Tab-separated table of C-alpha atoms and ligand atoms in Angstrom:
chain	number	residue	atom	x	y	z
A	1	UNK	CA	77.777	-104.400	76.209
A	2	UNK	CA	74.315	-103.731	74.830
A	3	UNK	CA	71.900	-101.027	75.902
A	4	UNK	CA	68.351	-102.308	76.213
A	5	UNK	CA	65.048	-100.489	76.641
A	6	UNK	CA	62.437	-101.630	79.149
A	7	UNK	CA	58.926	-100.316	79.614
A	8	UNK	CA	56.596	-100.928	82.556
A	9	UNK	CA	53.699	-99.359	84.409
A	10	UNK	CA	55.835	-98.251	87.366
A	11	UNK	CA	59.500	-97.632	88.121
A	12	UNK	CA	59.506	-100.606	90.507
A	13	UNK	CA	58.192	-102.951	87.812
A	14	UNK	CA	60.672	-101.540	85.285
A	15	UNK	CA	63.639	-102.162	87.618
A	16	UNK	CA	62.437	-105.706	88.372
A	17	UNK	CA	62.253	-106.296	84.635
A	18	UNK	CA	65.797	-104.967	84.186
A	19	UNK	CA	67.147	-107.208	86.964
A	20	UNK	CA	65.303	-110.280	85.666
A	21	UNK	CA	66.645	-109.732	82.144
A	22	UNK	CA	70.161	-108.366	82.685
A	23	UNK	CA	70.938	-109.623	86.184
A	24	UNK	CA	71.585	-107.850	89.487
A	25	UNK	CA	74.698	-106.078	88.156
A	26	UNK	CA	72.723	-104.266	85.467
A	27	UNK	CA	73.189	-100.508	85.363
A	28	UNK	CA	70.406	-98.057	84.650
A	29	UNK	CA	71.452	-95.309	82.273
A	30	UNK	CA	68.248	-93.363	82.073
A	31	UNK	CA	64.625	-93.509	83.248
A	32	UNK	CA	61.783	-91.355	82.020
A	33	UNK	CA	58.010	-91.214	81.760
A	34	UNK	CA	56.642	-91.721	78.235
A	35	UNK	CA	53.224	-92.055	76.603
A	36	UNK	CA	51.701	-95.546	76.396
A	37	UNK	CA	50.368	-96.782	73.073
A	38	UNK	CA	50.048	-95.139	69.648
A	39	UNK	CA	47.214	-92.892	70.797
A	40	UNK	CA	48.804	-91.874	74.110
A	41	UNK	CA	48.744	-88.237	73.040
A	42	UNK	CA	44.976	-88.556	73.050
A	43	UNK	CA	44.384	-90.927	75.950
A	44	UNK	CA	47.082	-89.481	78.224
A	45	UNK	CA	48.234	-93.025	79.209
A	46	UNK	CA	51.808	-92.980	80.588
A	47	UNK	CA	54.455	-95.595	81.447
A	48	UNK	CA	58.069	-95.730	82.574
A	49	UNK	CA	60.869	-96.311	80.064
A	50	UNK	CA	64.253	-97.425	81.380
A	51	UNK	CA	67.523	-97.699	79.423
A	52	UNK	CA	69.793	-100.281	81.046
A	53	UNK	CA	72.906	-102.270	80.245
A	54	UNK	CA	74.942	-105.063	81.775
A	55	UNK	CA	78.637	-105.819	81.729
A	56	UNK	CA	79.932	-102.511	83.111
A	57	UNK	CA	80.443	-101.317	86.624
A	58	UNK	CA	79.137	-97.829	87.241
A	59	UNK	CA	80.196	-96.668	90.686
A	60	UNK	CA	77.719	-95.096	92.999
A	61	UNK	CA	78.241	-91.392	93.523
A	62	UNK	CA	77.666	-91.975	97.203
A	63	UNK	CA	80.574	-94.390	97.629
A	64	UNK	CA	83.244	-93.156	99.996
A	65	UNK	CA	86.124	-91.645	98.016
A	66	UNK	CA	88.697	-93.713	99.945
A	67	UNK	CA	86.953	-96.962	99.219
A	68	UNK	CA	85.767	-96.039	95.791
A	69	UNK	CA	86.885	-97.815	92.703
A	70	UNK	CA	89.527	-96.495	90.344
A	71	UNK	CA	87.784	-95.659	87.135
A	72	UNK	CA	87.184	-93.025	84.553
A	73	UNK	CA	84.560	-90.564	85.789
A	74	UNK	CA	81.301	-90.427	83.878
A	75	UNK	CA	81.108	-87.510	81.488
A	76	UNK	CA	79.072	-84.569	82.696
A	77	UNK	CA	78.044	-81.186	81.336
A	78	UNK	CA	80.212	-79.567	84.000
A	79	UNK	CA	83.315	-81.337	82.767
A	80	UNK	CA	82.742	-80.305	79.167
A	81	UNK	CA	82.252	-76.648	80.043
A	82	UNK	CA	83.697	-76.275	83.527
A	83	UNK	CA	83.401	-72.987	85.284
A	84	UNK	CA	86.556	-72.105	87.204
A	85	UNK	CA	84.895	-72.937	90.488
A	86	UNK	CA	83.483	-76.230	89.286
A	87	UNK	CA	86.815	-77.149	87.714
A	88	UNK	CA	88.554	-76.577	91.050
A	89	UNK	CA	85.990	-78.795	92.729
A	90	UNK	CA	86.708	-81.541	90.259
A	91	UNK	CA	90.474	-81.700	90.928
A	92	UNK	CA	91.490	-85.262	91.804
A	93	UNK	CA	94.734	-86.235	93.603
A	94	UNK	CA	96.881	-87.577	90.801
A	95	UNK	CA	98.799	-90.022	93.032
A	96	UNK	CA	95.813	-92.074	93.982
A	97	UNK	CA	94.159	-91.727	90.565
A	98	UNK	CA	90.895	-92.025	92.451
A	99	UNK	CA	87.805	-90.088	91.630
A	100	UNK	CA	86.196	-88.271	94.499
A	101	UNK	CA	82.601	-88.991	93.707
A	102	UNK	CA	81.306	-87.019	96.652
A	103	UNK	CA	83.073	-83.888	95.434
A	104	UNK	CA	81.963	-84.656	91.901
A	105	UNK	CA	78.363	-85.012	93.059
A	106	UNK	CA	78.500	-81.697	94.889
A	107	UNK	CA	80.043	-80.020	91.846
A	108	UNK	CA	77.313	-81.454	89.634
A	109	UNK	CA	74.652	-80.187	92.021
A	110	UNK	CA	76.177	-76.714	91.993
A	111	UNK	CA	76.391	-76.832	88.230
A	112	UNK	CA	72.759	-77.893	87.870
A	113	UNK	CA	71.608	-75.273	90.362
A	114	UNK	CA	73.474	-72.679	88.306
A	115	UNK	CA	71.524	-73.822	85.245
A	116	UNK	CA	68.151	-73.400	86.946
A	117	UNK	CA	67.486	-69.747	86.023
A	118	UNK	CA	68.240	-70.402	82.346
A	119	UNK	CA	66.089	-73.552	82.416
A	120	UNK	CA	63.220	-71.545	83.869
A	121	UNK	CA	63.720	-68.947	81.131
A	122	UNK	CA	63.711	-71.669	78.478
A	123	UNK	CA	60.490	-73.120	79.875
A	124	UNK	CA	58.829	-69.717	79.932
A	125	UNK	CA	59.943	-69.015	76.369
A	126	UNK	CA	58.882	-72.446	75.112
A	127	UNK	CA	55.650	-72.639	73.119
A	128	UNK	CA	52.618	-73.252	75.324
A	129	UNK	CA	52.232	-76.786	74.024
A	130	UNK	CA	55.309	-78.583	72.691
A	131	UNK	CA	54.660	-80.902	69.796
A	132	UNK	CA	53.911	-84.282	71.279
A	133	UNK	CA	56.878	-86.521	70.626
A	134	UNK	CA	54.638	-89.555	70.863
A	135	UNK	CA	52.689	-88.623	67.725
A	136	UNK	CA	53.465	-90.538	64.558
A	137	UNK	CA	55.680	-88.353	62.365
A	138	UNK	CA	53.139	-87.191	59.728
A	139	UNK	CA	50.682	-86.184	62.462
A	140	UNK	CA	53.418	-84.430	64.434
A	141	UNK	CA	54.391	-82.484	61.290
A	142	UNK	CA	50.777	-81.538	60.685
A	143	UNK	CA	50.371	-80.475	64.302
A	144	UNK	CA	53.516	-78.345	64.005
A	145	UNK	CA	52.200	-76.736	60.828
A	146	UNK	CA	48.886	-75.931	62.534
A	147	UNK	CA	50.655	-74.419	65.510
A	148	UNK	CA	52.836	-72.287	63.271
A	149	UNK	CA	49.635	-71.041	61.661
A	150	UNK	CA	48.400	-70.247	65.204
A	151	UNK	CA	45.550	-72.738	65.204
A	152	UNK	CA	44.852	-73.205	68.903
A	153	UNK	CA	46.286	-76.346	70.549
A	154	UNK	CA	42.787	-77.655	71.316
A	155	UNK	CA	41.541	-77.180	67.759
A	156	UNK	CA	44.765	-78.670	66.340
A	157	UNK	CA	44.556	-81.786	68.491
A	158	UNK	CA	40.905	-82.196	67.662
A	159	UNK	CA	41.635	-81.942	63.933
A	160	UNK	CA	44.471	-84.489	64.173
A	161	UNK	CA	42.111	-86.870	65.972
A	162	UNK	CA	39.510	-86.400	63.232
A	163	UNK	CA	42.129	-87.037	60.543
A	164	UNK	CA	43.376	-90.156	62.342
A	165	UNK	CA	39.901	-91.597	62.670
A	166	UNK	CA	38.942	-90.745	59.098
A	167	UNK	CA	42.123	-92.273	57.678
A	168	UNK	CA	42.300	-95.550	59.627
A	169	UNK	CA	41.230	-97.588	56.592
A	170	UNK	CA	43.589	-95.846	54.196
A	171	UNK	CA	46.719	-97.840	55.023
A	172	UNK	CA	49.939	-95.985	55.836
A	173	UNK	CA	49.410	-92.266	56.459
A	174	UNK	CA	50.558	-90.203	53.522
A	175	UNK	CA	51.528	-86.599	54.461
A	176	UNK	CA	50.041	-84.852	51.361
A	177	UNK	CA	46.854	-86.868	51.774
A	178	UNK	CA	46.666	-85.889	55.441
A	179	UNK	CA	47.178	-82.213	54.588
A	180	UNK	CA	44.430	-82.419	51.970
A	181	UNK	CA	42.160	-84.071	54.532
A	182	UNK	CA	42.954	-81.312	57.040
A	183	UNK	CA	42.139	-78.664	54.463
A	184	UNK	CA	38.873	-80.451	53.707
A	185	UNK	CA	37.931	-80.631	57.412
A	186	UNK	CA	38.617	-76.907	57.819
A	187	UNK	CA	36.527	-76.059	54.768
A	188	UNK	CA	33.656	-78.054	56.248
A	189	UNK	CA	33.927	-76.121	59.498
A	190	UNK	CA	33.859	-72.662	57.925
A	191	UNK	CA	30.232	-71.704	57.528
A	192	UNK	CA	29.468	-69.228	54.803
A	193	UNK	CA	26.479	-66.898	54.977
A	194	UNK	CA	26.843	-65.815	51.368
A	195	UNK	CA	26.767	-62.238	50.144
A	196	UNK	CA	23.743	-59.972	50.682
A	197	UNK	CA	20.880	-61.267	48.593
A	198	UNK	CA	18.359	-58.605	47.554
A	199	UNK	CA	14.621	-59.235	47.645
A	200	UNK	CA	12.431	-58.172	44.744
A	201	UNK	CA	9.405	-56.836	46.585
A	202	UNK	CA	10.865	-54.816	49.453
A	203	UNK	CA	14.198	-53.368	50.519
A	204	UNK	CA	16.724	-55.618	52.152
A	205	UNK	CA	17.651	-54.020	55.493
A	206	UNK	CA	21.233	-54.811	56.528
A	207	UNK	CA	22.951	-53.456	59.661
A	208	UNK	CA	26.637	-53.570	60.511
A	209	UNK	CA	27.560	-53.590	64.186
A	210	UNK	CA	30.762	-54.160	66.132
A	211	UNK	CA	33.484	-52.732	68.329
A	212	UNK	CA	34.995	-49.299	67.644
A	213	UNK	CA	37.250	-48.722	64.670
A	214	UNK	CA	36.961	-52.180	63.117
A	215	UNK	CA	35.913	-50.852	59.701
A	216	UNK	CA	32.092	-50.806	59.816
A	217	UNK	CA	31.645	-47.520	57.920
A	218	UNK	CA	34.362	-48.378	55.394
A	219	UNK	CA	32.754	-51.790	54.774
A	220	UNK	CA	29.345	-50.142	54.331
A	221	UNK	CA	30.897	-47.844	51.727
A	222	UNK	CA	32.424	-50.861	49.931
A	223	UNK	CA	29.054	-52.659	49.928
A	224	UNK	CA	27.241	-49.556	48.723
A	225	UNK	CA	29.706	-49.187	45.859
A	226	UNK	CA	29.272	-52.848	44.919
A	227	UNK	CA	25.454	-52.680	44.792
A	228	UNK	CA	25.145	-49.141	43.475
A	229	UNK	CA	27.984	-48.938	40.958
A	230	UNK	CA	28.413	-52.551	39.846
A	231	UNK	CA	24.894	-53.953	40.255
A	232	UNK	CA	23.028	-50.683	39.595
A	233	UNK	CA	20.666	-51.167	42.541
A	234	UNK	CA	18.962	-48.462	44.592
A	235	UNK	CA	20.841	-48.141	47.873
A	236	UNK	CA	20.336	-45.876	50.899
A	237	UNK	CA	22.182	-45.279	54.177
A	238	UNK	CA	20.910	-44.928	57.723
A	239	UNK	CA	23.446	-43.996	60.363
A	240	UNK	CA	22.958	-44.352	64.106
A	241	UNK	CA	26.412	-42.975	64.772
A	242	UNK	CA	25.689	-39.598	66.273
A	243	UNK	CA	28.163	-40.162	69.128
A	244	UNK	CA	31.506	-39.664	67.446
A	245	UNK	CA	32.463	-36.260	66.126
A	246	UNK	CA	32.719	-36.429	62.319
A	247	UNK	CA	31.087	-39.878	62.140
A	248	UNK	CA	28.085	-38.447	60.269
A	249	UNK	CA	30.423	-36.457	58.003
A	250	UNK	CA	32.308	-39.651	57.166
A	251	UNK	CA	29.232	-41.519	55.894
A	252	UNK	CA	27.774	-38.357	54.358
A	253	UNK	CA	30.921	-38.078	52.232
A	254	UNK	CA	30.323	-41.599	50.887
A	255	UNK	CA	26.605	-40.831	50.353
A	256	UNK	CA	27.540	-37.807	48.261
A	257	UNK	CA	30.166	-39.653	46.209
A	258	UNK	CA	27.763	-42.521	45.388
A	259	UNK	CA	24.714	-40.185	45.235
A	260	UNK	CA	22.767	-42.100	47.884
A	261	UNK	CA	20.134	-40.876	50.344
A	262	UNK	CA	21.278	-40.704	53.971
A	263	UNK	CA	19.133	-40.692	57.102
A	264	UNK	CA	20.643	-39.803	60.484
A	265	UNK	CA	18.714	-41.272	63.419
A	266	UNK	CA	19.167	-41.235	67.155
A	267	UNK	CA	15.792	-42.410	68.537
A	268	UNK	CA	13.560	-45.425	67.854
A	269	UNK	CA	10.928	-43.105	66.371
A	270	UNK	CA	13.433	-41.563	63.961
A	271	UNK	CA	14.496	-45.063	62.970
A	272	UNK	CA	10.922	-46.062	62.012
A	273	UNK	CA	10.535	-42.878	59.976
A	274	UNK	CA	13.901	-43.347	58.235
A	275	UNK	CA	13.117	-46.925	57.189
A	276	UNK	CA	9.748	-45.760	55.923
A	277	UNK	CA	11.387	-42.996	53.863
A	278	UNK	CA	13.809	-45.430	52.233
A	279	UNK	CA	11.206	-48.141	51.629
A	280	UNK	CA	11.297	-47.678	47.860
A	281	UNK	CA	14.963	-48.795	47.638
A	282	UNK	CA	16.503	-52.215	47.048
A	283	UNK	CA	18.999	-52.070	49.893
A	284	UNK	CA	19.153	-50.084	53.153
A	285	UNK	CA	22.564	-50.202	54.818
A	286	UNK	CA	22.566	-49.227	58.506
A	287	UNK	CA	25.825	-47.938	59.981
A	288	UNK	CA	26.095	-48.030	63.766
A	289	UNK	CA	28.387	-46.455	66.327
A	290	UNK	CA	31.262	-48.626	67.506
A	291	UNK	CA	30.500	-50.132	70.882
A	292	UNK	CA	32.707	-51.605	73.552
A	293	UNK	CA	31.738	-55.251	74.007
A	294	UNK	CA	31.811	-54.553	77.749
A	295	UNK	CA	29.265	-51.753	77.612
A	296	UNK	CA	26.080	-53.661	78.338
A	297	UNK	CA	23.926	-50.521	78.436
A	298	UNK	CA	25.049	-49.353	74.963
A	299	UNK	CA	24.601	-52.872	73.573
A	300	UNK	CA	21.015	-52.959	74.856
A	301	UNK	CA	20.408	-49.506	73.398
A	302	UNK	CA	21.776	-50.699	70.046
A	303	UNK	CA	19.523	-53.748	70.162
A	304	UNK	CA	16.376	-51.736	70.796
A	305	UNK	CA	17.213	-49.142	68.109
A	306	UNK	CA	17.931	-51.849	65.540
A	307	UNK	CA	14.748	-53.654	66.581
A	308	UNK	CA	12.773	-50.717	65.190
A	309	UNK	CA	14.354	-51.233	61.756
A	310	UNK	CA	13.614	-54.984	61.770
A	311	UNK	CA	16.788	-55.758	59.856
A	312	UNK	CA	16.942	-58.827	57.613
A	313	UNK	CA	20.637	-59.229	58.324
A	314	UNK	CA	22.871	-58.020	61.160
A	315	UNK	CA	26.564	-58.448	60.349
A	316	UNK	CA	29.006	-58.392	63.222
A	317	UNK	CA	32.183	-56.685	61.987
A	318	UNK	CA	35.414	-57.815	63.647
A	319	UNK	CA	39.006	-57.002	62.837
A	320	UNK	CA	41.090	-60.110	62.115
A	321	UNK	CA	44.105	-58.177	63.386
A	322	UNK	CA	42.732	-58.168	66.967
A	323	UNK	CA	43.767	-60.722	69.554
A	324	UNK	CA	41.811	-63.944	69.439
A	325	UNK	CA	40.590	-63.647	73.029
A	326	UNK	CA	39.180	-60.166	72.384
A	327	UNK	CA	37.484	-61.392	69.188
A	328	UNK	CA	35.867	-64.327	70.963
A	329	UNK	CA	34.759	-62.047	73.786
A	330	UNK	CA	33.342	-59.454	71.368
A	331	UNK	CA	31.442	-62.096	69.384
A	332	UNK	CA	29.887	-63.458	72.572
A	333	UNK	CA	28.836	-60.000	73.749
A	334	UNK	CA	27.416	-58.766	70.437
A	335	UNK	CA	25.529	-61.936	69.515
A	336	UNK	CA	22.461	-61.168	71.683
A	337	UNK	CA	21.934	-58.016	69.585
A	338	UNK	CA	20.687	-60.407	66.887
A	339	UNK	CA	23.777	-61.107	64.770
A	340	UNK	CA	23.168	-63.243	61.668
A	341	UNK	CA	26.632	-63.205	60.059
A	342	UNK	CA	30.203	-62.073	60.592
A	343	UNK	CA	32.414	-59.791	58.506
A	344	UNK	CA	36.153	-60.085	59.065
A	345	UNK	CA	38.094	-56.921	58.271
A	346	UNK	CA	41.784	-55.994	58.182
A	347	UNK	CA	42.925	-59.388	56.970
A	348	UNK	CA	45.813	-57.482	55.394
A	349	UNK	CA	46.981	-56.518	58.881
A	350	UNK	CA	46.747	-59.984	60.425
A	351	UNK	CA	49.984	-61.995	60.354
A	352	UNK	CA	48.320	-65.419	60.771
A	353	UNK	CA	44.778	-66.696	60.370
A	354	UNK	CA	44.763	-70.063	62.168
A	355	UNK	CA	43.378	-68.525	65.353
A	356	UNK	CA	40.196	-67.588	63.507
A	357	UNK	CA	39.102	-71.219	63.748
A	358	UNK	CA	38.572	-70.787	67.497
A	359	UNK	CA	36.448	-67.703	66.832
A	360	UNK	CA	34.306	-69.483	64.230
A	361	UNK	CA	33.880	-72.527	66.466
A	362	UNK	CA	33.031	-70.467	69.530
A	363	UNK	CA	30.585	-68.120	67.838
A	364	UNK	CA	29.062	-70.594	65.389
A	365	UNK	CA	28.520	-67.602	63.080
A	366	UNK	CA	28.679	-67.879	59.296
A	367	UNK	CA	30.985	-65.524	57.416
A	368	UNK	CA	29.609	-63.069	54.897
A	369	UNK	CA	32.480	-60.814	53.762
A	370	UNK	CA	36.229	-60.475	54.158
A	371	UNK	CA	38.002	-57.159	53.729
A	372	UNK	CA	41.706	-56.757	53.206
A	373	UNK	CA	42.528	-53.100	52.791
A	374	UNK	CA	41.348	-49.530	53.073
A	375	UNK	CA	40.492	-48.998	49.422
A	376	UNK	CA	36.819	-48.384	48.622
A	377	UNK	CA	35.418	-50.268	46.783
A	378	UNK	CA	38.197	-52.720	45.874
A	379	UNK	CA	39.182	-54.339	49.165
A	380	UNK	CA	36.200	-56.568	49.882
A	381	UNK	CA	35.178	-60.033	48.790
A	382	UNK	CA	32.463	-62.507	49.657
A	383	UNK	CA	33.812	-65.040	52.163
A	384	UNK	CA	34.829	-68.339	50.637
A	385	UNK	CA	35.603	-71.420	52.713
A	386	UNK	CA	38.280	-72.994	50.495
A	387	UNK	CA	40.460	-69.868	50.395
A	388	UNK	CA	40.020	-69.200	54.095
A	389	UNK	CA	40.925	-72.818	54.943
A	390	UNK	CA	44.182	-72.383	52.994
A	391	UNK	CA	44.835	-69.069	54.704
A	392	UNK	CA	44.245	-70.637	58.102
A	393	UNK	CA	46.918	-73.222	57.308
A	394	UNK	CA	49.347	-70.602	56.023
A	395	UNK	CA	49.036	-72.000	52.457
A	396	UNK	CA	47.570	-68.766	51.094
A	397	UNK	CA	48.208	-65.171	52.065
A	398	UNK	CA	46.805	-61.714	51.498
A	399	UNK	CA	48.931	-59.835	49.000
A	400	UNK	CA	49.643	-56.319	50.214
A	401	UNK	CA	48.466	-53.808	47.595
A	402	UNK	CA	50.599	-50.774	47.001
B	1	GTP	N1	44.099	-52.209	56.744
B	1	GTP	C1	42.783	-52.114	56.725
B	1	GTP	N2	42.200	-51.039	57.223
B	1	GTP	C2	40.850	-50.977	57.188
B	1	GTP	C3	40.055	-51.989	56.656
B	1	GTP	N3	38.765	-51.635	56.791
B	1	GTP	C4	38.768	-50.409	57.365
B	1	GTP	N4	40.020	-50.016	57.612
B	1	GTP	C5	40.484	-48.771	58.221
B	1	GTP	O1	40.130	-48.795	59.604
B	1	GTP	C6	39.925	-47.473	60.064
B	1	GTP	C7	38.570	-47.388	60.759
B	1	GTP	O2	37.581	-47.621	59.782
B	1	GTP	P1	36.067	-47.202	60.011
B	1	GTP	O3	35.315	-47.698	58.841
B	1	GTP	O4	35.960	-45.758	60.342
B	1	GTP	O5	35.755	-48.044	61.305
B	1	GTP	P2	34.400	-48.059	62.138
B	1	GTP	O6	34.195	-49.426	62.640
B	1	GTP	O7	33.305	-47.464	61.340
B	1	GTP	O8	34.803	-47.086	63.331
B	1	GTP	P3	33.800	-46.441	64.410
B	1	GTP	O9	32.622	-45.951	63.677
B	1	GTP	O10	34.603	-45.342	65.029
B	1	GTP	O11	33.470	-47.494	65.399
B	1	GTP	C8	40.013	-46.578	58.844
B	1	GTP	O12	41.294	-46.028	58.787
B	1	GTP	C9	39.805	-47.538	57.679
B	1	GTP	O13	40.425	-47.096	56.490
B	1	GTP	C10	40.721	-53.167	56.134
B	1	GTP	O14	40.136	-54.135	55.660
B	1	GTP	N5	42.084	-53.165	56.186
B	2	MG	MG1	31.992	-45.864	61.727
């Protein structure tokens, strides 16, 4: 008795194949839909796979109990773990030693119906996209690793496809080589704006914008400390944040600590005057009020106020700890304000970084700085693609500072 596997385009074809090969008495053990070809996970091609064997007689469950054959009943989940009710249903008259297949079928149905709620729960709890069993093992492992790092299913599949096509001439796929290739592809995708580069003849005007509470003012303080204390450049602040109580006090405190001039502006005219006043400096950092990405009116207002300052760089500040959908939405909404680069803050609060790939792809923005803590000036660094690629894959983490 040998179990054989048959594959065909349809169930009908598969059964014909079984009959032709094993004869009319062949019994089908299992039939399922599977992917067709090595790249089925990409192409979506499907076919039917049937497991069949000959040389045994498997009775039909629909045979009449009186006429049915005397045989050992097929094993079922209900028999292994019978509930009291199902066990009662499965009782067979010992004298006849016959199996009541009709009763057994009904018991099985009841058992399976009882399983339905837990199956539904399992499906709901299952990851959105199970690892494709049809993938060759190294690719499946890589896909699993990307999903654990929270790289979106679309991005992960796309990266696997790129790896497959780039490695076709390399012989058998080698897992470390594939991981290195994945890291390389990610590094290529991460665009880097580079840190703020000061001009020699006039001040560099740099504005930070973004949603509320993402760390704009703190990042401005970190940048000011870097240029003022470490690079000994002349730095000044302009703040547009006259909306939030204590917002001006917050930046004024930093201005006093670093001994920097501060201009508070709330109208386009005041903005022109403030920029003029600070024109002898090397760097003018503009702090802005946090804005809801949904508030179109405030975003327009921000755009027109910033327009008066004619900034060289507008950095969109986003917290890496926010949900990916809100980050993508915020980036889309703020971009028309004239964003030139993106700062990612609160990396220390984000559990995983793989999702950031979707944000970078969607926005197309280059990264300027990454911040990973509240300490001024320590917790900031210029964005670097190789480290971020490792972080996205879960191969590097942010060490929590005490
Ligand atoms: N963990 C962590 N906290 C940060 C980071 N950057 C800023 N924060 C904290 O985030 C909070 C808000 O920071 P702010 O700089 O006031 O944020 P903001 O974007 O200026 O806020 P609004 O002006 O109100 O829109 C503060 O408690 C900061 O200390 C960071 O990289 N990591
Ligand atoms: Mg602020």
